[in-house]
Coordinates of C-alpha atoms and ligand atoms in Angstrom, one line a residue:
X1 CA 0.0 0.0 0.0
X2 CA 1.7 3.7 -1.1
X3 CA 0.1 6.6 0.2
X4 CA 0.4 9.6 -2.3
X5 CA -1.1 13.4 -3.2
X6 CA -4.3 12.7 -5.4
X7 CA -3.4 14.0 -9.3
X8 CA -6.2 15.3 -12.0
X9 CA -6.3 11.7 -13.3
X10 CA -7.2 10.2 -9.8
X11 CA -10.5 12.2 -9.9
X12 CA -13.3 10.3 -11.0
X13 CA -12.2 6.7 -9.3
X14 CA -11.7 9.1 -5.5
X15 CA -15.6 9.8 -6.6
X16 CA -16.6 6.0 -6.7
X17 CA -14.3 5.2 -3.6
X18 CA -15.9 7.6 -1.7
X19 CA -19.6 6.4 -2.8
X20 CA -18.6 3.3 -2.5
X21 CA -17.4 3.6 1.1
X22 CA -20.3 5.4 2.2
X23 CA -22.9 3.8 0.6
X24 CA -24.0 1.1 3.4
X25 CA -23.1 3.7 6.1
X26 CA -26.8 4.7 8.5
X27 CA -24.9 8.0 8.5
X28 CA -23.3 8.6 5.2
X29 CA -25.3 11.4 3.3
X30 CA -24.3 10.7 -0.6
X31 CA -23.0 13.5 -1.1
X32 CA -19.5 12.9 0.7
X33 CA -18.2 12.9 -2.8
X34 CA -19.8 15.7 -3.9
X35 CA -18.6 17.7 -1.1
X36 CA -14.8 16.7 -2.5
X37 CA -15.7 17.9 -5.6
X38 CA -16.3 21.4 -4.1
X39 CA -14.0 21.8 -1.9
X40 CA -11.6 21.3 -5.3
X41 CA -13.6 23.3 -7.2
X42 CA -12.8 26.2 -4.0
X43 CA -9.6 25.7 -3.7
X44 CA -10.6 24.6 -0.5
X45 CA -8.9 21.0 -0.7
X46 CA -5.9 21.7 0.6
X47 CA -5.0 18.0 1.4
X48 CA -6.5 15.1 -0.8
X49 CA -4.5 11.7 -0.3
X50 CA -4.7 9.0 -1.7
X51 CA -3.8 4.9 -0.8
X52 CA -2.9 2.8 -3.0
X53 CA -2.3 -1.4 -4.0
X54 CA -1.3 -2.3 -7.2
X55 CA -2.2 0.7 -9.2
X56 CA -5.5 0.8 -7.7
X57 CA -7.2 3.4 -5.6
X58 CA -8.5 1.9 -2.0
X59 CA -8.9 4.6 0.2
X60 CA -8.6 9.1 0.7
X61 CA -8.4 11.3 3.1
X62 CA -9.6 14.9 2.3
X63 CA -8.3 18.1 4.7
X64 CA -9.9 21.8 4.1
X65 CA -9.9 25.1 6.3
X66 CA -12.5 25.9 9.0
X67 CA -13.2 28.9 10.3
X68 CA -13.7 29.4 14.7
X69 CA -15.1 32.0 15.6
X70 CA -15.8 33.6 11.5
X71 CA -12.0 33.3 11.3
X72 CA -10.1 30.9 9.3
X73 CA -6.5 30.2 11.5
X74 CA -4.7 27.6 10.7
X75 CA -7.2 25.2 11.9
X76 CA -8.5 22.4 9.4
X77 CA -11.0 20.1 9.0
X78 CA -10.5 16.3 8.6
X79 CA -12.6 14.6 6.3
X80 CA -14.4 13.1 4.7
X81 CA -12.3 9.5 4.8
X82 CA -13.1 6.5 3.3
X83 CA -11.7 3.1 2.8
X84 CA -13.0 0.5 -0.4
X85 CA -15.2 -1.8 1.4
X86 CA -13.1 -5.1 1.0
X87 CA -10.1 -2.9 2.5
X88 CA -11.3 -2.0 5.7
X89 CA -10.9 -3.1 8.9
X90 CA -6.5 -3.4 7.6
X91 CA -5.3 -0.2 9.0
X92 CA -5.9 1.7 5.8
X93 CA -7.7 4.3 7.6
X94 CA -5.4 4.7 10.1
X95 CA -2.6 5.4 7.7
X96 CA -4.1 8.0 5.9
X97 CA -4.6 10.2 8.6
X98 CA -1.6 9.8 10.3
X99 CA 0.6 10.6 7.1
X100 CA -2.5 13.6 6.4
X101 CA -1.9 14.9 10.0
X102 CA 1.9 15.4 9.5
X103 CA 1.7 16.8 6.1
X104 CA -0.7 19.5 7.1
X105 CA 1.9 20.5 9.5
X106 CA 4.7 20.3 6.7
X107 CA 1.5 22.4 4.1
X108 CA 1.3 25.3 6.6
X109 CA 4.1 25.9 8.8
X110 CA 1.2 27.8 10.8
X111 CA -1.0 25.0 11.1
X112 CA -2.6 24.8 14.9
X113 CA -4.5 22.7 14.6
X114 CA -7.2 20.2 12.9
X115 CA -11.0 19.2 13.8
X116 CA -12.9 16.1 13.0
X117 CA -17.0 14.9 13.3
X118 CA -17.2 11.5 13.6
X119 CA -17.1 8.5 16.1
X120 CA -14.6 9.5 19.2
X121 CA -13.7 5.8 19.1
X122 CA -12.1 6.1 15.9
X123 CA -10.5 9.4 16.3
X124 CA -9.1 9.5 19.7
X125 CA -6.3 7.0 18.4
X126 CA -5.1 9.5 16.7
X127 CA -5.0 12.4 19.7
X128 CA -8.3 14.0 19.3
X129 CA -10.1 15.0 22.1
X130 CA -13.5 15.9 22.6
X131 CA -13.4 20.0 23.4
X132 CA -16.8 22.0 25.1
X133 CA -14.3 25.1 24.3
X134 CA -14.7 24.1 20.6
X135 CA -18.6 23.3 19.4
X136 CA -20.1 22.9 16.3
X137 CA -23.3 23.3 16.0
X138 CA -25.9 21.0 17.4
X139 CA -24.0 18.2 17.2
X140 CA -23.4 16.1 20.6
X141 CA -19.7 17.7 21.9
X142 CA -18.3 13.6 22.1
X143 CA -19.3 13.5 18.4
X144 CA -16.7 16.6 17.6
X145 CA -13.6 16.5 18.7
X146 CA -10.0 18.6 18.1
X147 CA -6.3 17.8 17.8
X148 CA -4.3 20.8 18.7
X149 CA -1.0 21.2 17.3
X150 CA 0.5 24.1 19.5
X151 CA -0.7 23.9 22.8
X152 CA -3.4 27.2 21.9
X153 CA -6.8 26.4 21.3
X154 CA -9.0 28.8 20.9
X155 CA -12.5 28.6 22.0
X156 CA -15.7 29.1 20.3
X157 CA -17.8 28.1 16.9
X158 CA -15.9 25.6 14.2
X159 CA -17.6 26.4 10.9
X160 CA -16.7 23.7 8.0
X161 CA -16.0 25.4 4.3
X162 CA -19.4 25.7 2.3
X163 CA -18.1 22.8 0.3
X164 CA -19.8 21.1 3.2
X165 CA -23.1 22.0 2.1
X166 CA -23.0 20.2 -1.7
X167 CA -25.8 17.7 -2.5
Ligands
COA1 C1 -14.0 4.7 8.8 C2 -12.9 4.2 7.9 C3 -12.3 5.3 7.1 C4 -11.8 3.5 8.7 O1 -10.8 3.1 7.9 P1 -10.3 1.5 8.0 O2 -9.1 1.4 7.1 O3 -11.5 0.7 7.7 O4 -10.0 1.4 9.5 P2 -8.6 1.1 10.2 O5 -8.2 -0.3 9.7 O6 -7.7 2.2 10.0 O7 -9.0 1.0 11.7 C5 -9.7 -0.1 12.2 C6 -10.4 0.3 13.4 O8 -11.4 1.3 13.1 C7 -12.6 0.8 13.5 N1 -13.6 1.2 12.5 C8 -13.7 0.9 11.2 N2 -14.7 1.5 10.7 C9 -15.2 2.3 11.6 C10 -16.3 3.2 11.6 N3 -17.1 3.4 10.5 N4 -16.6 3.9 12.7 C11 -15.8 3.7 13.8 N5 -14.8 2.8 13.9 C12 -14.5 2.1 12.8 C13 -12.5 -0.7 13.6 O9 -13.4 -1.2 14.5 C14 -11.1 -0.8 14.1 O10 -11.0 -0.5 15.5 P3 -9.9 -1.2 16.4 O11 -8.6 -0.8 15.9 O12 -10.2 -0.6 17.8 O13 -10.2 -2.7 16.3 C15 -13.5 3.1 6.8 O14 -13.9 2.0 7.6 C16 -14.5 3.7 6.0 O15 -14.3 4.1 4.8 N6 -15.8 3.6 6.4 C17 -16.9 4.1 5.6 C18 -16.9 5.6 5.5 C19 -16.8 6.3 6.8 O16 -17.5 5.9 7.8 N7 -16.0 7.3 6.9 C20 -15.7 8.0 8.2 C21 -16.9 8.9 8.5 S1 -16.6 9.8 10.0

């Protein structure tokens, strides 16, 4: 498995990896892909790995800004990340976000930090904590959490990049 920066020709097969990986998933939406899509279109994707096995793609991690506060500061969003169905469970996951973690540092030398919705039993591996500081919306505080990369965290409203809203 090689872990590399997606490239224009990697497009459409991130787009069925992503529906593919979501499709069975109570909470996926359908339009995880679509929201890739326009965060590209933005300029907004300012991280989009890929994994790789012989040639083919089997898993992606996306990374774009968030604002806290109205305020975008070196704080980014993680997600969304999927794996090919017959892939998962192997540590694929895992991988991308650790090597997307560390390049978002090497990206922006000011990076402070990164935020992530999704199941705190997944995440936490990786360092996040949940934050009341830090909310988002209406969403249960366990369900959002944060990764700090400086020791500052700032306190207040996370807003994702209007990417987020695609259908
Ligand atoms: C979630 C996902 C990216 C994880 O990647 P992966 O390569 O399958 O997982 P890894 O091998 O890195 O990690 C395995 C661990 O994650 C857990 N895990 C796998 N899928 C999970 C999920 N959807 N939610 C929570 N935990 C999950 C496994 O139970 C395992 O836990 P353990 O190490 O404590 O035994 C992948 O399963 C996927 O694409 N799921 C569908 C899309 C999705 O749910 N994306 C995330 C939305 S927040």
């Amino acid at each position: 498995m090689q872990i590399r920066l997606e490239r224009p020709e990697d497009i459409a097969a991130i787009q069925s990896l992503i529906t593919a990986a979501f499709k069975e998933m109570p909470y996926g939406s359908q339009t995880e892909g679509a929201v890739v899509d326009a965060l590209r279109s933005a300029g907004a994707l300012i991280l989009s790995l890929i994994a790789t096995e012989d040639g083919e793609i089997i898993g992606h991690v996306a990374f774009s800004p968030v604002a806290i506060n109205g305020a975008t500061n070196g704080w980014y969003g993680l997600g969304p990340v999927s794996v090919r169905p017959d892939r998962q469970g192997r540590g694929i996951g895992q991988a991308l976000i650790r090597e997307g973690l560390a390049r978002l540092r090497d990206i922006d030398m000011n990076a402070q930090g990164c935020v992530v919705l999704g199941d705190p039993g997944y995440y936490s591996r990786f360092g996040f904590v949940s934050d009341p500081g830090l909310r988002y919306g209406d969403v249960p505080p366990e369900y959002f959490q944060r990764l700090g990369f400086t020791g500052i965290v700032p306190e207040g409203e996370v807003v994702f990049h209007p990417g987020f809203d695609a259908t």
